The first five atom37 places (N, CA, C, CB, O) and aatype in JSON, in Angstrom:
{
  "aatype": [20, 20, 20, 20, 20, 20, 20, 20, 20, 20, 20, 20, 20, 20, 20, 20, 20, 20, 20, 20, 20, 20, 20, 20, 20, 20, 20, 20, 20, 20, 20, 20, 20, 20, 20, 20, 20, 20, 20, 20, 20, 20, 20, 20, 20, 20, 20, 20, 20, 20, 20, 20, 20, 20, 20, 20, 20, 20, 20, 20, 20, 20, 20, 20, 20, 20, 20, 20, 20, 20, 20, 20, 20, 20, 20, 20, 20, 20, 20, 20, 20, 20, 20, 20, 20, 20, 20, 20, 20, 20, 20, 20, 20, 20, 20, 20, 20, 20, 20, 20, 20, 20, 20, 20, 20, 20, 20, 20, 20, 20, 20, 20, 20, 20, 20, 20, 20, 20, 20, 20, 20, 20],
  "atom_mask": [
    [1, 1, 1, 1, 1],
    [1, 1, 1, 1, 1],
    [1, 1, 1, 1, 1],
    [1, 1, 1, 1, 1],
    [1, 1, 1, 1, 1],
    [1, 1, 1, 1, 1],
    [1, 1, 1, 1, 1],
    [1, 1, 1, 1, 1],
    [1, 1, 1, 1, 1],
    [1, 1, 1, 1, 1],
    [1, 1, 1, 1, 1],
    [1, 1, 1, 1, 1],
    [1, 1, 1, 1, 1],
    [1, 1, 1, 1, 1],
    [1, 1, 1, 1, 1],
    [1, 1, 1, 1, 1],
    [1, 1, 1, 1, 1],
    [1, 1, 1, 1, 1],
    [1, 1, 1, 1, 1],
    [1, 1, 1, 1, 1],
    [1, 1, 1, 1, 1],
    [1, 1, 1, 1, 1],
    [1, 1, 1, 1, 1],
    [1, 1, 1, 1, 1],
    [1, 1, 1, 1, 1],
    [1, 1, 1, 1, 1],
    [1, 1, 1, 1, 1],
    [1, 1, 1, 1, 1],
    [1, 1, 1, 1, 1],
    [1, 1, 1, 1, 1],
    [1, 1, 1, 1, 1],
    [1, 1, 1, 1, 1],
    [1, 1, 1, 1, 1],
    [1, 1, 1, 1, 1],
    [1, 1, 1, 1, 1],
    [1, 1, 1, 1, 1],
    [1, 1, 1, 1, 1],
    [1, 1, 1, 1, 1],
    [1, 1, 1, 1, 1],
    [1, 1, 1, 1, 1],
    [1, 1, 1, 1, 1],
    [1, 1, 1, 1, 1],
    [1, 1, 1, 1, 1],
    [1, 1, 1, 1, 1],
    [1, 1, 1, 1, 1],
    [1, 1, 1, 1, 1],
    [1, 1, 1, 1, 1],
    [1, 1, 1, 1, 1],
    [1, 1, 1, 1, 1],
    [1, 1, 1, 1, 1],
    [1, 1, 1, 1, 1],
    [1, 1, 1, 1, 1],
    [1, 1, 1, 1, 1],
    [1, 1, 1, 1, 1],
    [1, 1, 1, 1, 1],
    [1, 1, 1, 1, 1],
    [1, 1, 1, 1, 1],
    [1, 1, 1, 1, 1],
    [1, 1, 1, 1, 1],
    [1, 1, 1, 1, 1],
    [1, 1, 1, 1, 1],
    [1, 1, 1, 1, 1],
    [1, 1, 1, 1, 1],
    [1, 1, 1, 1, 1],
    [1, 1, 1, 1, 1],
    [1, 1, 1, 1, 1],
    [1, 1, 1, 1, 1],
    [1, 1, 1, 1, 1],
    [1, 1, 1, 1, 1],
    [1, 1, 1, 1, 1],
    [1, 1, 1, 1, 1],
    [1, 1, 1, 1, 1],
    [1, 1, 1, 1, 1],
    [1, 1, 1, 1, 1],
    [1, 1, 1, 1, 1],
    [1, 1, 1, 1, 1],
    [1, 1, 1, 1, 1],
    [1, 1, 1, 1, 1],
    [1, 1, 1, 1, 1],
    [1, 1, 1, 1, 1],
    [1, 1, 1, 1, 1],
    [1, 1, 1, 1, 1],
    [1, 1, 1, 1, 1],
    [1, 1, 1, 1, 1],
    [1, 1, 1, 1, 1],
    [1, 1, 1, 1, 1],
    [1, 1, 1, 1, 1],
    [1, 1, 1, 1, 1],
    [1, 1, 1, 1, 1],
    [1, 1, 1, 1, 1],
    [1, 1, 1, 1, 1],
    [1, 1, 1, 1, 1],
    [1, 1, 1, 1, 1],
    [1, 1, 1, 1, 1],
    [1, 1, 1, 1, 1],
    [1, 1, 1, 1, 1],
    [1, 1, 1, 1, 1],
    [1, 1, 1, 1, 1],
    [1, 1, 1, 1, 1],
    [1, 1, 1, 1, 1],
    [1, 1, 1, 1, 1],
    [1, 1, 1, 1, 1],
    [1, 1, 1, 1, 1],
    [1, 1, 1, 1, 1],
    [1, 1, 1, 1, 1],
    [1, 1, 1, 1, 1],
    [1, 1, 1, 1, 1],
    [1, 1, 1, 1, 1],
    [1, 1, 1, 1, 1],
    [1, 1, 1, 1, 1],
    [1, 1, 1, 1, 1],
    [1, 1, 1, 1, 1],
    [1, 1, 1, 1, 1],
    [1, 1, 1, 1, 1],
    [1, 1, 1, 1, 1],
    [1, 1, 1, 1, 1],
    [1, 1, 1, 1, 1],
    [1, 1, 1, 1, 1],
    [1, 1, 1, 1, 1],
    [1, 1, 1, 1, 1],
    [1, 1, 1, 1, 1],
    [1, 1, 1, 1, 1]
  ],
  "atom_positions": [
    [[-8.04, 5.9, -12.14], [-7.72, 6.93, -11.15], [-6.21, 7.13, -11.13], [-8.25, 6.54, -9.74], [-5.49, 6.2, -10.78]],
    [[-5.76, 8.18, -11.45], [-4.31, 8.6, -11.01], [-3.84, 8.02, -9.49], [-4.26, 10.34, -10.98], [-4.53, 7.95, -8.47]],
    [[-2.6, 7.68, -9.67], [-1.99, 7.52, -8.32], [-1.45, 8.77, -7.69], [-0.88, 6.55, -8.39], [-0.81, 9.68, -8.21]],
    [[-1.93, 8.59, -6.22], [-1.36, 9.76, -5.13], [-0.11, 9.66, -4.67], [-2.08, 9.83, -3.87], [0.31, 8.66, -4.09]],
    [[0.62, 10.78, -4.92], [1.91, 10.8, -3.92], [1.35, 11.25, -2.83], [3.2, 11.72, -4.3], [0.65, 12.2, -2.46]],
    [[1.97, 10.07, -2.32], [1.77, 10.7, -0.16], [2.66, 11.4, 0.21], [1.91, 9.51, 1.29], [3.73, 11.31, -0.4]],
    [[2.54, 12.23, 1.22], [3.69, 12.76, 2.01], [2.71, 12.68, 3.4], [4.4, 14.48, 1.46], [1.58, 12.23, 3.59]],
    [[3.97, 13.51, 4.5], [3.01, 13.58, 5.82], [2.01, 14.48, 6.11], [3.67, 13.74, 6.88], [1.29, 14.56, 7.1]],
    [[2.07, 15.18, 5.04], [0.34, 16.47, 4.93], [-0.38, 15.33, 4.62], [0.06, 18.09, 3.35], [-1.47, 15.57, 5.13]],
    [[-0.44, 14.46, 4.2], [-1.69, 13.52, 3.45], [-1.83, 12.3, 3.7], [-1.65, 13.4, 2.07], [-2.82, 11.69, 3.28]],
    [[-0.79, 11.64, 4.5], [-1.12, 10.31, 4.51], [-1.74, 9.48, 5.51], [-0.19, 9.82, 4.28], [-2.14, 8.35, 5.22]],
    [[-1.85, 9.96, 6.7], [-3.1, 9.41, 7.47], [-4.24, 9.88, 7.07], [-3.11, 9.65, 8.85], [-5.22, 9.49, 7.71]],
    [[-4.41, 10.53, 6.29], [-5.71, 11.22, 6.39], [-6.1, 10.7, 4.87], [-5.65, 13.06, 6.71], [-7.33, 10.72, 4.83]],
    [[-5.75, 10.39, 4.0], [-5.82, 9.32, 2.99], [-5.96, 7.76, 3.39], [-4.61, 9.46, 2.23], [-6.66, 6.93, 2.82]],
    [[-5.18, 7.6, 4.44], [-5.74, 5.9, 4.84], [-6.89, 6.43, 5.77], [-4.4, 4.61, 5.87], [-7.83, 5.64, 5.81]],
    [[-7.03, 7.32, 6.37], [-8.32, 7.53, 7.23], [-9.39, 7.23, 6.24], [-8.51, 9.09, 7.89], [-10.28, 6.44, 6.57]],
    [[-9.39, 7.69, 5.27], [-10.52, 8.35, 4.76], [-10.88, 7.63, 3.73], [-10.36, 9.69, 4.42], [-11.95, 7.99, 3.25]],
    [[-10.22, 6.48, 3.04], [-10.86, 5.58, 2.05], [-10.92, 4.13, 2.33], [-10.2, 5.71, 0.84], [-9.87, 3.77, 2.85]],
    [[-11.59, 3.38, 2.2], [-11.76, 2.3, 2.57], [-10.27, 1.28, 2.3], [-13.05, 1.95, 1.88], [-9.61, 0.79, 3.22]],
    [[-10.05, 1.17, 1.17], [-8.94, 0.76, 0.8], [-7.83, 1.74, 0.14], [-9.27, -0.2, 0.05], [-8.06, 2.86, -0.33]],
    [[-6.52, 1.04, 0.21], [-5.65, 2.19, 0.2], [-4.26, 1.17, -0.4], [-5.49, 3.1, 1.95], [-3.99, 0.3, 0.43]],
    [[-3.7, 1.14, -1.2], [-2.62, 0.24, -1.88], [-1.1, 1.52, -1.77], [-3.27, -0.28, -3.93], [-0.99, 2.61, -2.32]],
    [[-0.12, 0.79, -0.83], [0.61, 1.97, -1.32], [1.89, 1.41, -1.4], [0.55, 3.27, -0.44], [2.29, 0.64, -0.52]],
    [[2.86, 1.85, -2.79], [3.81, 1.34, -3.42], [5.14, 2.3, -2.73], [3.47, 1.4, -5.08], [5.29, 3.48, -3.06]],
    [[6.0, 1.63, -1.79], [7.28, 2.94, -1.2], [8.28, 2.66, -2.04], [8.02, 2.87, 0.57], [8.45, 1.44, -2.09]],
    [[8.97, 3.23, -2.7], [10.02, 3.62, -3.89], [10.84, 4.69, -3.71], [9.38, 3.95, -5.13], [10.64, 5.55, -2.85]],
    [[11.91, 4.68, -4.59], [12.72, 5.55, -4.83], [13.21, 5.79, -6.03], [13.49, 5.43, -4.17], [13.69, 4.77, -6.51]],
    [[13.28, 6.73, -6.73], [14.14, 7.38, -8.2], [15.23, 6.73, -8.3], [14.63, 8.99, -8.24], [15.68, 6.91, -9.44]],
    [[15.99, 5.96, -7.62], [17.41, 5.25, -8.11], [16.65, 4.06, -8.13], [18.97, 5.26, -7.09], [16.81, 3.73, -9.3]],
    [[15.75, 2.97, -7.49], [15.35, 1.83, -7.4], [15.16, 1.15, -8.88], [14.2, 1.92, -6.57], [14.0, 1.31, -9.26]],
    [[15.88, 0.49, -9.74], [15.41, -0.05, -10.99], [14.32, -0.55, -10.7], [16.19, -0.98, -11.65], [13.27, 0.01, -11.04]],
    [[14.35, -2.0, -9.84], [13.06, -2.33, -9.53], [11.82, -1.84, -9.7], [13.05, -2.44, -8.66], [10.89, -2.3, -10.36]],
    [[11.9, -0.68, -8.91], [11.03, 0.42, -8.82], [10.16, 0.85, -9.58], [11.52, 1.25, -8.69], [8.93, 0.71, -9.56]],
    [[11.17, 1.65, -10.63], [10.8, 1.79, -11.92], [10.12, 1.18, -12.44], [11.45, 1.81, -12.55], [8.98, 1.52, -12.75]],
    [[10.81, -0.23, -12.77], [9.86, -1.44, -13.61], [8.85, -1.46, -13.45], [9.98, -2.69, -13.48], [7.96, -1.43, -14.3]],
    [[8.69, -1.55, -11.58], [7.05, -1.79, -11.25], [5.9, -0.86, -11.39], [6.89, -2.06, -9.95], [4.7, -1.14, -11.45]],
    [[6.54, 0.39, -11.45], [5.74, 1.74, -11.26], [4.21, 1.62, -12.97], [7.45, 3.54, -11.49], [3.0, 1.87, -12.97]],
    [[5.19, 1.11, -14.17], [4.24, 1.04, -15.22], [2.86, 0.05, -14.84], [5.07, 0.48, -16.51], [1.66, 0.3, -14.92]],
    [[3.55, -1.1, -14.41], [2.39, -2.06, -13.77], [1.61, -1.89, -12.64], [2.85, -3.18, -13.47], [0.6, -2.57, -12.47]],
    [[2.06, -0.89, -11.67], [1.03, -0.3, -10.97], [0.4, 0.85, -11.04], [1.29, -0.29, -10.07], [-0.24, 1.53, -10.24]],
    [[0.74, 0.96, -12.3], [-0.34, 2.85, -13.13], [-1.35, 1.71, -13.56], [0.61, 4.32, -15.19], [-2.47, 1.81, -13.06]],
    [[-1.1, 0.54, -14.52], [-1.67, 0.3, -15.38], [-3.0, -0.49, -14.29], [-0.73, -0.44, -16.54], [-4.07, 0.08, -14.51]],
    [[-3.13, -1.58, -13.26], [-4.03, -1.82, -12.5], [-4.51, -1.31, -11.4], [-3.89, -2.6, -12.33], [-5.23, -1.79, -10.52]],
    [[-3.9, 0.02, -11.59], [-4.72, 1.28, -10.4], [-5.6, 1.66, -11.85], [-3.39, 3.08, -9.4], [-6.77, 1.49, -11.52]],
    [[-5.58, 1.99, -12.96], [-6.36, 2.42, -13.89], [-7.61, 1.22, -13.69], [-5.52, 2.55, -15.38], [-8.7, 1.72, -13.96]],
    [[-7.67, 0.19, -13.42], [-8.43, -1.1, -13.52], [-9.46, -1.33, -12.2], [-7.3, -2.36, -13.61], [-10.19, -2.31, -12.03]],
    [[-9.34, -0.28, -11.42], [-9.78, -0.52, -10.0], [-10.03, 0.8, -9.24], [-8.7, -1.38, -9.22], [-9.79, 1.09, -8.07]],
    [[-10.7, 1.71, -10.47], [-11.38, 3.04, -9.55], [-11.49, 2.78, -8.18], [-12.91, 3.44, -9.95], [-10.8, 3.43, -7.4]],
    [[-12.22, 1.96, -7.81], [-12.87, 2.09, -6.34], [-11.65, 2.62, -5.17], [-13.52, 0.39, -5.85], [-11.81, 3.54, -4.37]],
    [[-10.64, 1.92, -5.3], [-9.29, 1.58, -4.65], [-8.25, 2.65, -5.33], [-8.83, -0.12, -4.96], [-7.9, 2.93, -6.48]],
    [[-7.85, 3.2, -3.69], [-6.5, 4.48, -3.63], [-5.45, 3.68, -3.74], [-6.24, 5.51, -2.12], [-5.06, 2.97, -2.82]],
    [[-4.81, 3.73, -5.09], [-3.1, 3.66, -5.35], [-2.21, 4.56, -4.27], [-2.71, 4.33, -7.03], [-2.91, 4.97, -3.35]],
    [[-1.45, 4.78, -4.23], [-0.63, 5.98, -3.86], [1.13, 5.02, -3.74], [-1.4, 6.85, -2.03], [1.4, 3.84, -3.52]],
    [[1.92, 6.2, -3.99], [3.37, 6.06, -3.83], [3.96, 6.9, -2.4], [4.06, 6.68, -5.26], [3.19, 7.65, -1.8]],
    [[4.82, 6.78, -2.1], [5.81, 6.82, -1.12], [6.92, 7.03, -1.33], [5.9, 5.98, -0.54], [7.56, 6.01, -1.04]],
    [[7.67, 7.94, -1.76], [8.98, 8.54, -2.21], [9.74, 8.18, -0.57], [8.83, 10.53, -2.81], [9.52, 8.73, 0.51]],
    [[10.4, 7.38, -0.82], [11.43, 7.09, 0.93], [12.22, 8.05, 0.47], [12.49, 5.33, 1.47], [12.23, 8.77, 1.47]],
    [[12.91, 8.61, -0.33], [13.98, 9.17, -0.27], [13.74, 10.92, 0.22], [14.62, 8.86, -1.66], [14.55, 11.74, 0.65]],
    [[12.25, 11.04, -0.06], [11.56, 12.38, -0.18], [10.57, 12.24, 1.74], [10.21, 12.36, -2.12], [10.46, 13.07, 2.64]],
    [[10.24, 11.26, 1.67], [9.47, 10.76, 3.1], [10.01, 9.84, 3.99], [8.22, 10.13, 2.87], [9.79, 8.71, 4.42]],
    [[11.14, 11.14, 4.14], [11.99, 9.37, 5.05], [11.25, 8.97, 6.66], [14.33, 9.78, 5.66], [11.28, 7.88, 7.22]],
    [[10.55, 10.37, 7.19], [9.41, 10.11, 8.12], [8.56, 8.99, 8.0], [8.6, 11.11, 8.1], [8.67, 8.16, 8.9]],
    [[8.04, 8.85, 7.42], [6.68, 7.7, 6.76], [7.65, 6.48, 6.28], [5.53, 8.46, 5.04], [7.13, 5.4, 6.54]],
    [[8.53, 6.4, 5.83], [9.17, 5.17, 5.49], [9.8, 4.89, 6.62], [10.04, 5.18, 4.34], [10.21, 3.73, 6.47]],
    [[10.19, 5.38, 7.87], [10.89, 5.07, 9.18], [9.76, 4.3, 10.4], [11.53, 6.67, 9.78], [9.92, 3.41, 11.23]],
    [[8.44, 5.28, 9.95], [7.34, 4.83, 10.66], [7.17, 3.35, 10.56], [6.17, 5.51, 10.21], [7.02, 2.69, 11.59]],
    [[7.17, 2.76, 9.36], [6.62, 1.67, 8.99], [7.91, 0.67, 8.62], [5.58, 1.99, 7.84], [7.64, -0.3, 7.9]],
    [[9.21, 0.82, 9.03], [10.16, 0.42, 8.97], [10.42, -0.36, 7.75], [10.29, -0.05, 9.97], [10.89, -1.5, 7.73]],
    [[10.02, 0.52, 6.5], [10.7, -0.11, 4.98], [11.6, -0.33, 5.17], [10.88, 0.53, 3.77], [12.12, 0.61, 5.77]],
    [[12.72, -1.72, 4.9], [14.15, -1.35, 4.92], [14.47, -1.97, 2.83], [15.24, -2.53, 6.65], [15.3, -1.63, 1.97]],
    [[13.62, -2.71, 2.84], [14.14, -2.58, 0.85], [12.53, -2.0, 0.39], [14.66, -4.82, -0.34], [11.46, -1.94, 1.0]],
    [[12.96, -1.63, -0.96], [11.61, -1.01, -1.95], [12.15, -1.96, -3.19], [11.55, 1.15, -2.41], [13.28, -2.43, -3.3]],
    [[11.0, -2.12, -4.09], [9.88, -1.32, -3.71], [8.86, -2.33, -2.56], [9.04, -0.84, -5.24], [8.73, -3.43, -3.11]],
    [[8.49, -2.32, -1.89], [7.53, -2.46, -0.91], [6.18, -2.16, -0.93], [7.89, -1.91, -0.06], [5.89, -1.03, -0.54]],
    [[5.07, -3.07, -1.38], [3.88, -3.07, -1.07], [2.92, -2.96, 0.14], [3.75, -3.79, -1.46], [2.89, -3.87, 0.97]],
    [[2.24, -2.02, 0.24], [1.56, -2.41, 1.69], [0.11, -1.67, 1.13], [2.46, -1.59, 3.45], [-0.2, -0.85, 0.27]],
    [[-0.64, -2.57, 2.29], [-2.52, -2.96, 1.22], [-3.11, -2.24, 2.68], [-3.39, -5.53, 0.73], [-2.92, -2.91, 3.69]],
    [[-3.74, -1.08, 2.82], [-4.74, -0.75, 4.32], [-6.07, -1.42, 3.48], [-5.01, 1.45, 4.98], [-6.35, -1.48, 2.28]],
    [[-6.7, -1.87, 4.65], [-8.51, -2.22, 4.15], [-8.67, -1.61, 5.92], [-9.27, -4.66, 3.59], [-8.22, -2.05, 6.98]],
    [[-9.62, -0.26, 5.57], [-10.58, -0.01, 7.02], [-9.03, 0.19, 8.01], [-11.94, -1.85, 7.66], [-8.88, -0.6, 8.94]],
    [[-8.1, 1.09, 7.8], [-6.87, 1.75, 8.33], [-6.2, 0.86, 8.68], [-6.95, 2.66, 9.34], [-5.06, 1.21, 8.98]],
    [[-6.56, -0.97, 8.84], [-5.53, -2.03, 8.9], [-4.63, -2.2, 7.54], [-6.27, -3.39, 9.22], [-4.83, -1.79, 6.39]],
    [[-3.41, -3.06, 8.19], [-2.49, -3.24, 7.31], [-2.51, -4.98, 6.69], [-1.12, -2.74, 8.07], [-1.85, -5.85, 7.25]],
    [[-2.94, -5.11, 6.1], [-3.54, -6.78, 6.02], [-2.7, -7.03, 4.78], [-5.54, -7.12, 5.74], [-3.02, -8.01, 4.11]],
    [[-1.74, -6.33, 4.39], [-0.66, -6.92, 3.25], [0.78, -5.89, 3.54], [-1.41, -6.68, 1.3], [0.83, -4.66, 3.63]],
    [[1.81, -6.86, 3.62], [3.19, -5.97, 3.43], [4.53, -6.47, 2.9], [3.56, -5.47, 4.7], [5.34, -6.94, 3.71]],
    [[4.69, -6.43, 2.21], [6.18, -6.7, 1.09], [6.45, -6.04, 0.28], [6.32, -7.74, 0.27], [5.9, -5.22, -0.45]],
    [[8.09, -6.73, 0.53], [8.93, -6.11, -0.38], [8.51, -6.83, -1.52], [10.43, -6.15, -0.09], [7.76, -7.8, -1.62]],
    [[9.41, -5.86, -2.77], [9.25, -6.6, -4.28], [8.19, -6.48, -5.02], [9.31, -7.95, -4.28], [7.01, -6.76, -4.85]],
    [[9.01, -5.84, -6.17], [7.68, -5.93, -7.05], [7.03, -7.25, -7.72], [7.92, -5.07, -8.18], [7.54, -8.34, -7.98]],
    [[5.91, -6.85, -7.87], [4.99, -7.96, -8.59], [4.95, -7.94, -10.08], [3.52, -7.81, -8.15], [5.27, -6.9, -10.65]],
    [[4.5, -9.29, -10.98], [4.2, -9.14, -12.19], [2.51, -8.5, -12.13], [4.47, -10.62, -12.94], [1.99, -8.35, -11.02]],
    [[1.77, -8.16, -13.33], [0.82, -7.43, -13.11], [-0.27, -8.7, -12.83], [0.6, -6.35, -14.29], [-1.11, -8.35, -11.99]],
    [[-0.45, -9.93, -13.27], [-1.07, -10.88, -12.88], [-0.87, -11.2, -11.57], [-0.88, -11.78, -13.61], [-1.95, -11.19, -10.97]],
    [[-0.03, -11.46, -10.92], [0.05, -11.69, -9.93], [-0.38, -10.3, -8.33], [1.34, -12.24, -10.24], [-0.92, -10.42, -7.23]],
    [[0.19, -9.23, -9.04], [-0.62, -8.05, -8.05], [-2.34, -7.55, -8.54], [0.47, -6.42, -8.16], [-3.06, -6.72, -7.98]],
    [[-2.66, -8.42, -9.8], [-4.18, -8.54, -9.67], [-4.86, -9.29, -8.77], [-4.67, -8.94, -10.7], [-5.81, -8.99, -8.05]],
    [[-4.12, -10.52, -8.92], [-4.56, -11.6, -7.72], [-4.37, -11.62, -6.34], [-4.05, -12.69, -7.9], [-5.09, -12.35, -5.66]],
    [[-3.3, -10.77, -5.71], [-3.04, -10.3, -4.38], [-4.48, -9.1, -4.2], [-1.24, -9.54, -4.28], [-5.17, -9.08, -3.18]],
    [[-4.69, -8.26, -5.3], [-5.83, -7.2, -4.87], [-7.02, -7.87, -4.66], [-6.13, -6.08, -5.92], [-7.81, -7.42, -3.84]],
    [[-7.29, -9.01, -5.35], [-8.53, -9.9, -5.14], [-8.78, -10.45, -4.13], [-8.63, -10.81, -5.82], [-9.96, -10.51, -3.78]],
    [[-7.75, -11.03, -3.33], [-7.22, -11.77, -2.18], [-7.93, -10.72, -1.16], [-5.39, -11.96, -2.09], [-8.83, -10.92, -0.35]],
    [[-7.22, -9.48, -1.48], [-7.26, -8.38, -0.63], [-8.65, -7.94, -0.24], [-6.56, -7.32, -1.25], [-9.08, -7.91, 0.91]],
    [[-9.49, -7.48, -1.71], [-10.76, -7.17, -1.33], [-11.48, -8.54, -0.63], [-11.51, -6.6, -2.64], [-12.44, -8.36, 0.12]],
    [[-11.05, -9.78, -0.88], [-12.37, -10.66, -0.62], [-12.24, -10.5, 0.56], [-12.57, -12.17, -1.06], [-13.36, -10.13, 0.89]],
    [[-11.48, -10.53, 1.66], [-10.79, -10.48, 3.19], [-12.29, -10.05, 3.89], [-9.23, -9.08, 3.47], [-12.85, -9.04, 3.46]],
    [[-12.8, -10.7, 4.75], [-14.3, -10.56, 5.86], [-13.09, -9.58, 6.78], [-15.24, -12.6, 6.96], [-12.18, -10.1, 7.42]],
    [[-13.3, -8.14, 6.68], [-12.66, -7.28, 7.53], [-12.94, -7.65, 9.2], [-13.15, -5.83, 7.1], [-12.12, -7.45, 10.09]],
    [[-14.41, -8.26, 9.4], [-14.97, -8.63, 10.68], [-14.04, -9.44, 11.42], [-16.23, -9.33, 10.54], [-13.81, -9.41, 12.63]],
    [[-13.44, -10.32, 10.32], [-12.88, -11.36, 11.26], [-11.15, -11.31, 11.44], [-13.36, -12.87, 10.63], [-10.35, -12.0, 12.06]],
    [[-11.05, -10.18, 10.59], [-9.41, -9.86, 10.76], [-9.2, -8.98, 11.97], [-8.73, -9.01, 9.42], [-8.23, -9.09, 12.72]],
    [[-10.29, -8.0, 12.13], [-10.6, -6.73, 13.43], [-10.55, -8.12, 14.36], [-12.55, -5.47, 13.45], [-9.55, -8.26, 15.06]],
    [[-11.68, -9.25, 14.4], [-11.87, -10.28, 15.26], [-10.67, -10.93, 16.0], [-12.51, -11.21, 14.54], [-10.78, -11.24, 17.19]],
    [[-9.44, -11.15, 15.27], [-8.5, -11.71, 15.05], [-7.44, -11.12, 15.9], [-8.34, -11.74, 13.81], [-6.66, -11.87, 16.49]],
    [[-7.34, -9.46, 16.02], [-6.19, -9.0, 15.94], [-6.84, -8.42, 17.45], [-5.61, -8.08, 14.51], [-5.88, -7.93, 18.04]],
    [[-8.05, -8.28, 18.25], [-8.42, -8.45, 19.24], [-8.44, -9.12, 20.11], [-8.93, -8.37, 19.18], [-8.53, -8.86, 21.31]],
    [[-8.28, -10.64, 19.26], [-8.35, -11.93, 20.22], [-6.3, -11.84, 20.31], [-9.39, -13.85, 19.19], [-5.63, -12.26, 21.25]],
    [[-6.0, -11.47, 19.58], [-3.97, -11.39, 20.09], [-3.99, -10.37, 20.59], [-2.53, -11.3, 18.91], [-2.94, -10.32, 21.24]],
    [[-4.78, -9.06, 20.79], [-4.36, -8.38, 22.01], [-4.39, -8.45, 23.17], [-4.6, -7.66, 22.08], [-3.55, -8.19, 24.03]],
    [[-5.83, -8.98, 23.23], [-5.85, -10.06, 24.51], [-5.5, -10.84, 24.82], [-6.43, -10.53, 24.83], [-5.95, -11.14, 25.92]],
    [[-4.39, -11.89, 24.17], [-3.53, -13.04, 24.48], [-2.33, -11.83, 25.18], [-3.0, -14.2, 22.87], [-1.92, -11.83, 26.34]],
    [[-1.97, -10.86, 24.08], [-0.39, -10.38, 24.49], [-0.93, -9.76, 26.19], [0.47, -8.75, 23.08], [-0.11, -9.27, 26.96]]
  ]
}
């Protein structure tokens, strides 16, 4: 599956709307960036099921303010419109295979469970 550029026409409504949602925030000067961008074409190709998408901060500085990126590139994983992964830095491609695995195995029941039982503490 091609990766989506988000902007704010599309991007709640892209985490609304797919179960999982992987999204890489970057910028055109970021070397980093760059580097990582081949390794996350190449295991978004590996994982139809699951929405890639990018985040141009320099182009979406709305959406990158929302979620207070302050370095890229920056990973962040929605499962079911939660945010259950977020970092900076890119990954080697073994290692952001094994974070997506991590990711899907996650019992969504008990993270919703989880983040209910701390709202009710706060």
């Amino acid at each position: 599956m091609a990766t989506l550029e988000l902007n704010t026409e599309n991007f709640q409504q892209t985490i609304n709307d797919n179960a999982t949602v992987i999204v890489d925030f970057w910028a055109p000067w970021c070397a980093p960036c760059r580097g990582f961008a081949p390794t996350f074409e190449a295991v978004s190709e590996k994982q139809p099921e699951i929405v890639f998408a990018k985040v141009n901060t320099e182009e979406q500085q709305e959406i990158a303010g929302a979620f207070n990126i302050r370095s890229i590139p920056t990973l962040m994983i929605f499962r079911d419109q939660i945010i259950i992964y977020s970092e900076a830095g890119a990954l080697p491609g073994p290692a952001f295979e094994q974070l997506i695995e991590q990711a899907m195995a996650l019992d969504m029941d008990t993270v919703r469970a989880e983040i209910a039982g701390q709202q009710g503490v706060a």
